[in-house]
mmCIF file of C-alpha atoms and ligand atoms in Angstrom:
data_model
loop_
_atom_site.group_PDB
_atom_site.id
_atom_site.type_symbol
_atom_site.label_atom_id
_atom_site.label_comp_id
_atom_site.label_asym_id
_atom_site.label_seq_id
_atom_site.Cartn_x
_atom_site.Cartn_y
_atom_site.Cartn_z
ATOM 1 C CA UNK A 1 100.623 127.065 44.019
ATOM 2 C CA UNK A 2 101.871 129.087 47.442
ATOM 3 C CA UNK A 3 105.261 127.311 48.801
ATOM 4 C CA UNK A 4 103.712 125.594 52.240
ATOM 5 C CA UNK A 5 107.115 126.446 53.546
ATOM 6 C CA UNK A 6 106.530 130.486 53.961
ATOM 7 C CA UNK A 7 103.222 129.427 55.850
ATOM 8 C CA UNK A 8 103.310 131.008 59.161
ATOM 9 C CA UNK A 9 103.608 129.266 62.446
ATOM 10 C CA UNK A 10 100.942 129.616 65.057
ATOM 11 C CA UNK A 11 101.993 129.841 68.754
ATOM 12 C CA UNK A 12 99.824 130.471 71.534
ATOM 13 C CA UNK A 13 99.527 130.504 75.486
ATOM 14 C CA UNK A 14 96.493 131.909 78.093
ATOM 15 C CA UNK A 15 98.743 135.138 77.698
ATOM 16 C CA UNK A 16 101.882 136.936 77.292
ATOM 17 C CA UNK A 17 103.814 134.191 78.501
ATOM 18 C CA UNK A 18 104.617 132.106 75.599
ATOM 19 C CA UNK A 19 106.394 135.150 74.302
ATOM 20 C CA UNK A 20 109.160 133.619 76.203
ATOM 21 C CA UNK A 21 108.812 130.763 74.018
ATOM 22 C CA UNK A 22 108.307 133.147 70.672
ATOM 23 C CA UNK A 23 111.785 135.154 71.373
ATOM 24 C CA UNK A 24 113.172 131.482 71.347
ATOM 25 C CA UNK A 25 111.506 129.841 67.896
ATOM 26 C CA UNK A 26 112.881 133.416 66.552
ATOM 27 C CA UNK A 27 115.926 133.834 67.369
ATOM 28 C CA UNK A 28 116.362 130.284 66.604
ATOM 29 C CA UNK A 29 114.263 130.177 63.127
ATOM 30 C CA UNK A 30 114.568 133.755 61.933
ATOM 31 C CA UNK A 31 112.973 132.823 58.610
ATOM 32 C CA UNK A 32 109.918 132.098 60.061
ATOM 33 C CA UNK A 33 106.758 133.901 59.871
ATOM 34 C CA UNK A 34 105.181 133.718 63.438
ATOM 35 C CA UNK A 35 101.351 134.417 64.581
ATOM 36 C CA UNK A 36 100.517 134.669 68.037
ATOM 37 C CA UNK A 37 97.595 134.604 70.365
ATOM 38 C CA UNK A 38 96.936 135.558 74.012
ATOM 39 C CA UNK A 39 93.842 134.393 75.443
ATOM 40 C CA UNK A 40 94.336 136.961 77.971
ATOM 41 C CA UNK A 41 90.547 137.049 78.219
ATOM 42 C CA UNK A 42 90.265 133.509 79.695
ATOM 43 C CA UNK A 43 93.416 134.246 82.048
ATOM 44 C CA UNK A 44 94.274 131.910 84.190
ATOM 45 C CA UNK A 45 94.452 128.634 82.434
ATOM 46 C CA UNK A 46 96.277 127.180 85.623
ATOM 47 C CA UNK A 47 92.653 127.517 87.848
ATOM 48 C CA UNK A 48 90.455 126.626 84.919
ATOM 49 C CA UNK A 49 89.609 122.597 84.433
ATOM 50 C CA UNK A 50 91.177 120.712 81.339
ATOM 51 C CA UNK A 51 87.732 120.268 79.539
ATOM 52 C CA UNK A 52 87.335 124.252 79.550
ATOM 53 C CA UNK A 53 91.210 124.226 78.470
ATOM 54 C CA UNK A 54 90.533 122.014 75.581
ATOM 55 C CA UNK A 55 87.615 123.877 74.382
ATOM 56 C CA UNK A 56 89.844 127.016 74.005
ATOM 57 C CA UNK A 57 92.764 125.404 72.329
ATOM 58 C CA UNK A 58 90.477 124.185 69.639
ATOM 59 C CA UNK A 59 88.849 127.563 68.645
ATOM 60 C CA UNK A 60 92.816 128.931 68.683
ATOM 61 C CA UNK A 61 93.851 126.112 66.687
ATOM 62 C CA UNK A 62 90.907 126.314 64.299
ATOM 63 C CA UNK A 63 91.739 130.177 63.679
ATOM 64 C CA UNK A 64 95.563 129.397 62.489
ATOM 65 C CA UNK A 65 94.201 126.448 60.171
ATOM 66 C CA UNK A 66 92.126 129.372 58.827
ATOM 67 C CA UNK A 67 95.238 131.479 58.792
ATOM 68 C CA UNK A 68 96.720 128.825 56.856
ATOM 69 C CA UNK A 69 99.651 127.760 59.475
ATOM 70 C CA UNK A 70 102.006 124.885 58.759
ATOM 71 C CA UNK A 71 102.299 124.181 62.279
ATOM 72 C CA UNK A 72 101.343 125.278 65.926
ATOM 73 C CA UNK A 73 103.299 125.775 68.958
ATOM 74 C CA UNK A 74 101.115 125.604 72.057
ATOM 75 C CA UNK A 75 103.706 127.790 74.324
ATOM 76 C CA UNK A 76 101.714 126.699 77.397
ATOM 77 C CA UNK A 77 102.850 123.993 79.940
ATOM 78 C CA UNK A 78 99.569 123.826 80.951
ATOM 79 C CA UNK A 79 97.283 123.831 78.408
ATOM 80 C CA UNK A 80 99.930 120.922 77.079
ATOM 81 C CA UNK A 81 98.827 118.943 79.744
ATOM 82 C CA UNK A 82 95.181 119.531 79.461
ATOM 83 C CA UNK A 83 95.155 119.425 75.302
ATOM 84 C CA UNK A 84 98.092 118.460 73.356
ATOM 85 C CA UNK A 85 96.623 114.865 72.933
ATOM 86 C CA UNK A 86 93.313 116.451 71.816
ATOM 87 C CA UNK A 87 94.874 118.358 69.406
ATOM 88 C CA UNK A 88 96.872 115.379 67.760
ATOM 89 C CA UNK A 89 93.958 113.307 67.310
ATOM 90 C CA UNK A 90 91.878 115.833 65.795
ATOM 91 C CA UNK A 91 94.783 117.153 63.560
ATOM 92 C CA UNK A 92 96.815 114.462 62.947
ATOM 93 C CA UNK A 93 98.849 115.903 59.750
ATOM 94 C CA UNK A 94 99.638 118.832 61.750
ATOM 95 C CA UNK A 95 102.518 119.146 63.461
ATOM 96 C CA UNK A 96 102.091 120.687 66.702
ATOM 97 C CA UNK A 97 105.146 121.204 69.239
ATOM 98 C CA UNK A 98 104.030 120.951 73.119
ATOM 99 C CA UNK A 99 105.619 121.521 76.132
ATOM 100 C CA UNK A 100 106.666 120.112 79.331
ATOM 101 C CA UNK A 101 108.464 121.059 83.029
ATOM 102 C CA UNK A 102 112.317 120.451 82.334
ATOM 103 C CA UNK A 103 112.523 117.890 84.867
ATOM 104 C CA UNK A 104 114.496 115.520 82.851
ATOM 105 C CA UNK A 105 117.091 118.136 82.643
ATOM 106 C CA UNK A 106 116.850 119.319 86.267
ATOM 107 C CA UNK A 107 117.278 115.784 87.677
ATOM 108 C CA UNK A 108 120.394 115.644 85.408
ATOM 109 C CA UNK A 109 121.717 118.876 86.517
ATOM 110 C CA UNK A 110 120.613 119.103 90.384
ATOM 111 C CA UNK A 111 124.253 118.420 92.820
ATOM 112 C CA UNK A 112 122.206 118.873 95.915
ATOM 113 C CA UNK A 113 119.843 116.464 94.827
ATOM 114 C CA UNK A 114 116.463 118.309 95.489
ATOM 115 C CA UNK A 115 114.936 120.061 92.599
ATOM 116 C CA UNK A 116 112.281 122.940 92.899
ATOM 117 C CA UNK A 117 109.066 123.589 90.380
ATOM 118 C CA UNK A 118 107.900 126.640 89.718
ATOM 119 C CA UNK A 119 104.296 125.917 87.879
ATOM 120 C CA UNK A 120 100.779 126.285 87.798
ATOM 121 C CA UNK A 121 97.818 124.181 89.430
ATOM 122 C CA UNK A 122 97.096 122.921 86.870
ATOM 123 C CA UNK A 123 100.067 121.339 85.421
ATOM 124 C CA UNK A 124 101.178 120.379 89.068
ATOM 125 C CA UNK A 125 98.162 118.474 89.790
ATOM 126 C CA UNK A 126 97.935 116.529 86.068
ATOM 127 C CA UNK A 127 98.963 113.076 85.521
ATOM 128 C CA UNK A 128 101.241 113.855 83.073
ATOM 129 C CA UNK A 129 103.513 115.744 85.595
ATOM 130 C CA UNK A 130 103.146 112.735 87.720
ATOM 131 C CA UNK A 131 104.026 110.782 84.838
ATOM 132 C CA UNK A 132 106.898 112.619 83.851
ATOM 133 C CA UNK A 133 108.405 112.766 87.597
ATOM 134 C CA UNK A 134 107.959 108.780 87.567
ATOM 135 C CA UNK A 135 110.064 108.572 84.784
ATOM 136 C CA UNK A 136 113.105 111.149 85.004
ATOM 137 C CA UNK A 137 113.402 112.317 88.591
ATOM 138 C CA UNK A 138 113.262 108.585 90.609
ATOM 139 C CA UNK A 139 116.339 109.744 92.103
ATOM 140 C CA UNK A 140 116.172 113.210 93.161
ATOM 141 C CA UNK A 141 113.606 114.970 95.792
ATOM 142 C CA UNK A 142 111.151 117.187 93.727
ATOM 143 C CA UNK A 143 109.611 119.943 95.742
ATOM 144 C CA UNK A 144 106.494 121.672 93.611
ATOM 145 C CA UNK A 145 105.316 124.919 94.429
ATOM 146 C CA UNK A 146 102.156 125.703 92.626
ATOM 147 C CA UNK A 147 101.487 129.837 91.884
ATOM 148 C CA UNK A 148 98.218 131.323 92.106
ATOM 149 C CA UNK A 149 97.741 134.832 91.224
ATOM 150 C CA UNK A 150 101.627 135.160 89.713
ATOM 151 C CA UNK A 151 100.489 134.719 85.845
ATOM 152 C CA UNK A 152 97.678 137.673 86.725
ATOM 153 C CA UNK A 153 100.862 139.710 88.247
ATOM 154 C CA UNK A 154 102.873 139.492 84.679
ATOM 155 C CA UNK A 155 99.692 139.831 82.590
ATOM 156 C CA UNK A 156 99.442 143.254 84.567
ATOM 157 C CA UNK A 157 103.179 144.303 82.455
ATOM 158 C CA UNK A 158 104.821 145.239 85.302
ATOM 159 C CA UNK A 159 107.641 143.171 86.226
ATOM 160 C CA UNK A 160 109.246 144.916 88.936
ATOM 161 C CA UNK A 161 106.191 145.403 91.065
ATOM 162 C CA UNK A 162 106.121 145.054 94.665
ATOM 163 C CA UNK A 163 103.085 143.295 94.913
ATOM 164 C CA UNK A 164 104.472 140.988 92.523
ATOM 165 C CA UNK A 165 108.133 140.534 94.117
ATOM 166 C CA UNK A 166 106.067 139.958 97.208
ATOM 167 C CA UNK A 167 104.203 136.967 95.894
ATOM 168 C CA UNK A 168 107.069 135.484 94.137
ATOM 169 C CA UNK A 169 109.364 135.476 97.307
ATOM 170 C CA UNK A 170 106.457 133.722 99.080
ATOM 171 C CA UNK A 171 106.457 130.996 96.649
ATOM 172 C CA UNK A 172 110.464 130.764 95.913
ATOM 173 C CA UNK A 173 111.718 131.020 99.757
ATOM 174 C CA UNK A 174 110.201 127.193 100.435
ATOM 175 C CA UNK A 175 111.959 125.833 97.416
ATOM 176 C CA UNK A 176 115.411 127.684 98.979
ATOM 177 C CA UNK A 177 114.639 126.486 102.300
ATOM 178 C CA UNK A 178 114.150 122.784 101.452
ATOM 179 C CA UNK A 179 117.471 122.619 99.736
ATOM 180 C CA UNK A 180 117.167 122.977 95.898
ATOM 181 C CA UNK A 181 120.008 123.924 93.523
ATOM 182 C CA UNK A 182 117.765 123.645 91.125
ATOM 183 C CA UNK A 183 114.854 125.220 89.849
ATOM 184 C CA UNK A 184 112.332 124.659 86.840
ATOM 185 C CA UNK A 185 110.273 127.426 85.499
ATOM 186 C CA UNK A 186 107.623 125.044 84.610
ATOM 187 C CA UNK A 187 105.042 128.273 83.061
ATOM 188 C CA UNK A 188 105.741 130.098 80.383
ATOM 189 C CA UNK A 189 105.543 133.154 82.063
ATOM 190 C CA UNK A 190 107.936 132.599 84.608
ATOM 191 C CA UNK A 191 111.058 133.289 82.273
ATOM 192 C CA UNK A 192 110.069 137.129 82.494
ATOM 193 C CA UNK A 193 110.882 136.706 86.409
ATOM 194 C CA UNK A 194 114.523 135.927 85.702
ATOM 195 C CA UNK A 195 115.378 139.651 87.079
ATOM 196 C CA UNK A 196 113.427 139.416 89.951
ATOM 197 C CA UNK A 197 114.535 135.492 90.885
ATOM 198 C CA UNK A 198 118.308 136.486 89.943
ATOM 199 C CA UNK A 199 117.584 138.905 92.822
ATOM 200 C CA UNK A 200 116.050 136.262 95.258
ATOM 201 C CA UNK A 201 118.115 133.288 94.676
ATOM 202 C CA UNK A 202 121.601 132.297 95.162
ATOM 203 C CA UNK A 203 124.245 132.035 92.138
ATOM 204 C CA UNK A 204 124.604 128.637 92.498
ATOM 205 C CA UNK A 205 120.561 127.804 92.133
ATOM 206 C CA UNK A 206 120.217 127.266 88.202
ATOM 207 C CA UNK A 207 116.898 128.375 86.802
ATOM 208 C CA UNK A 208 115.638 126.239 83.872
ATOM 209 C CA UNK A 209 113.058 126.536 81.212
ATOM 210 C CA UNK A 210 112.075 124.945 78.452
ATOM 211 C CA UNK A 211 111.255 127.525 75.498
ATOM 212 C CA UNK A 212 114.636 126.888 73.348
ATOM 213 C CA UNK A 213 113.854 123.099 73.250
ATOM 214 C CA UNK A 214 110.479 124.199 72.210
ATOM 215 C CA UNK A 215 112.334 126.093 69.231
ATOM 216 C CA UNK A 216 114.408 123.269 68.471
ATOM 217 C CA UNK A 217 111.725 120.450 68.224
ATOM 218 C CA UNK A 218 110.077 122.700 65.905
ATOM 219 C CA UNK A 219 113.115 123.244 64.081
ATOM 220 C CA UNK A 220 113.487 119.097 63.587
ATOM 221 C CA UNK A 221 109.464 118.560 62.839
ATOM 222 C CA UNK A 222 109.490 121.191 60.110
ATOM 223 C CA UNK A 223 112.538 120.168 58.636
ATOM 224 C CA UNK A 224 111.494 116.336 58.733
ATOM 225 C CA UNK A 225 108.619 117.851 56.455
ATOM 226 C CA UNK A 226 110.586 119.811 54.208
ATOM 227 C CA UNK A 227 109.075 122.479 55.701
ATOM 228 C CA UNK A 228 111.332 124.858 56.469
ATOM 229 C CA UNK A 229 111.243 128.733 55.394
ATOM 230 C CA UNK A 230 113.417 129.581 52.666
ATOM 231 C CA UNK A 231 112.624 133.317 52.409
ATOM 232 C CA UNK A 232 112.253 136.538 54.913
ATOM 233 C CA UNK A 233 110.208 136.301 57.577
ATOM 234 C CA UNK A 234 106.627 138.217 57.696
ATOM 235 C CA UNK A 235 106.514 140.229 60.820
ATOM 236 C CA UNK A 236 105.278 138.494 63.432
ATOM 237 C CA UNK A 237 101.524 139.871 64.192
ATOM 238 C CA UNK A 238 99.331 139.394 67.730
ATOM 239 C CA UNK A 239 96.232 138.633 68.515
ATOM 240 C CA UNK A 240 94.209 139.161 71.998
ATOM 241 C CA UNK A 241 91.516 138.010 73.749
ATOM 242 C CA UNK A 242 91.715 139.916 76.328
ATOM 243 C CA UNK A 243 92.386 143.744 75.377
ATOM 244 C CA UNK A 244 94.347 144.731 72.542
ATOM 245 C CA UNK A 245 95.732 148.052 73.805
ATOM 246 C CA UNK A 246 96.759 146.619 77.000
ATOM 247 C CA UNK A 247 98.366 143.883 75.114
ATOM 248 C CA UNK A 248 99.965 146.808 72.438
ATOM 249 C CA UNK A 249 101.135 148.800 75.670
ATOM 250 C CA UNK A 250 102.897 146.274 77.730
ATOM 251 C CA UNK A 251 104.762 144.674 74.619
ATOM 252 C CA UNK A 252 107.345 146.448 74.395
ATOM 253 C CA UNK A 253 108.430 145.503 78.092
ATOM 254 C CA UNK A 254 108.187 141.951 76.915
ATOM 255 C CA UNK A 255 109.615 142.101 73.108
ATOM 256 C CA UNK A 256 111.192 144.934 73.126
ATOM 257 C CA UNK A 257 109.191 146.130 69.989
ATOM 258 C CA UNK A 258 106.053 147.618 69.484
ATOM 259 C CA UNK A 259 103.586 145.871 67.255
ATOM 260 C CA UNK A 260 99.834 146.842 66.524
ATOM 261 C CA UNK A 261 97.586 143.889 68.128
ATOM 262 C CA UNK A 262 94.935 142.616 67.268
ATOM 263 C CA UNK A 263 91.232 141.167 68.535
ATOM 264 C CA UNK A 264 90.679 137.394 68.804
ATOM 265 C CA UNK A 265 87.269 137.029 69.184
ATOM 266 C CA UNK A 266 85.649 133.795 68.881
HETATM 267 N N1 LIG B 1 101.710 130.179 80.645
HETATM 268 C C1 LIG B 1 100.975 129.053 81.079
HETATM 269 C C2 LIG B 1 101.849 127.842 81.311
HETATM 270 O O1 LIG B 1 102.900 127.708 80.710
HETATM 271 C C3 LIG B 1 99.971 129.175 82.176
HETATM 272 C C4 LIG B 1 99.428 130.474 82.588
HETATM 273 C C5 LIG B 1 98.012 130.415 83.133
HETATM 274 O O2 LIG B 1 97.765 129.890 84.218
HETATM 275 O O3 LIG B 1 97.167 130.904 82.398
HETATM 276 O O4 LIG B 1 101.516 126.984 82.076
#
């Protein structure tokens, strides 16, 4: 019988932007073998309404089970907040790693008491968020700036554009001007800004994400399950929605190898 611990892991986001989150589970799980799919063709989750959301998730989930993964990663704040719960109920013996805006660490870090989010429509306007800022950040200010037409920007692969610098100033300089020292990158995109923000913001103003606590609670549910890897890693392989030479071209800018992708049709 196969050893369910070399199963592969499934991760996926509406893009390239849980590769942030991939980079993470590897360099923290090096043993595992990782699959990963961009619905780049149904780009932007963040406008789209949960129901659509959950629809998509389920299709992406269904193709790992066929892949035969042990577990799935959704590396996507926002379809978290649309699906995660979806996905537990109908997969209850699965275990599936979510993810959230840091604010729990933010509100624990911010000095100047005002903490900035960085994050889609989406996840800003679910009641989850609201839920989460009831419960960690009572005693800080929490400015949110949502940011339409960013994720688009970094799908494009170019992370020094102008236009893109442009739009990402627009939505940063509020968060500066209303006084935070702190600010969460609550999309899994955003990490690929770091150069640009380190460029816009202060040294003091901390940037946080949450991809390596996403590696690390998938660390603890797989070992909990004796689940583990215990051999090499497979190379990791990709999967698209959207279009798989795009995807093939602009991957090396965002992990820093080359790697033949693949169609996800479904
Ligand atoms: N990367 C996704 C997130 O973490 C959202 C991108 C999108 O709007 O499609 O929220």
């Amino acid at each position: 019988m196969a050893d369910a611990r070399q199963a592969p892991v499934g991760v996926f986001d509406s893009g390239v932007g849980g590769l942030s989150v991939l980079a993470e589970i590897q360099r923290l799980l090096p043993g595992e073998s990782l699959l990963y799919v961009a619905d780049g063709g149904h780009i932007p989750y963040g406008e789209k309404s949960p129901q659509f959301i959950r629809e998509r998730c389920v299709q992406i989930a269904e193709f790992f089970r066929a892949q035969g993964a042990k577990a799935l990663v959704v590396a996507c704040n926002t379809a978290t907040v649309a699906a995660a719960a979806d996905l537990r109920e109908r997969y209850p013996n699965w275990p599936l790693v979510g993810m959230e805006p840091a604010v729990k660490p933010a509100a624990a870090a911010t000095r100047s008491g005002v903490v900035g989010v960085l994050a889609t429509t989406g996840t800003l306007q679910s009641a989850k968020f609201a839920a989460l800022l009831d419960r960690f950040a009572s005693d800080v200010r929490v400015v949110t700036q949502p940011c339409p037409g960013l994720v688009e920007l970094i799908e494009a692969g170019d992370l020094q554009a102008p236009a893109l610098r442009e739009l990402l100033l627009g939505y940063v300089q509020p968060l500066l001007d209303a006084g935070c020292d702190t600010i969460i990158l609550g999309c899994t995109h955003y990490p690929f800004l770091k150069p640009l923000l380190a460029q816009m913001v202060p040294a003091p103003v901390s940037l946080i994400d949450t991809g390596a606590a996403v590696a690390r609670q998938l660390q603890r549910l797989l070992q909990q399950r004796d689940l583990l890897a215990v051999g090499p890693a497979a190379e990791p392989q990709f999967w698209t929605s959207a279009n798989p030479q795009h995807l093939q071209h602009i991957l090396p800018a965002l992990w820093q190898k080359s790697y033949i992708v693949q169609s996800f049709q479904s």
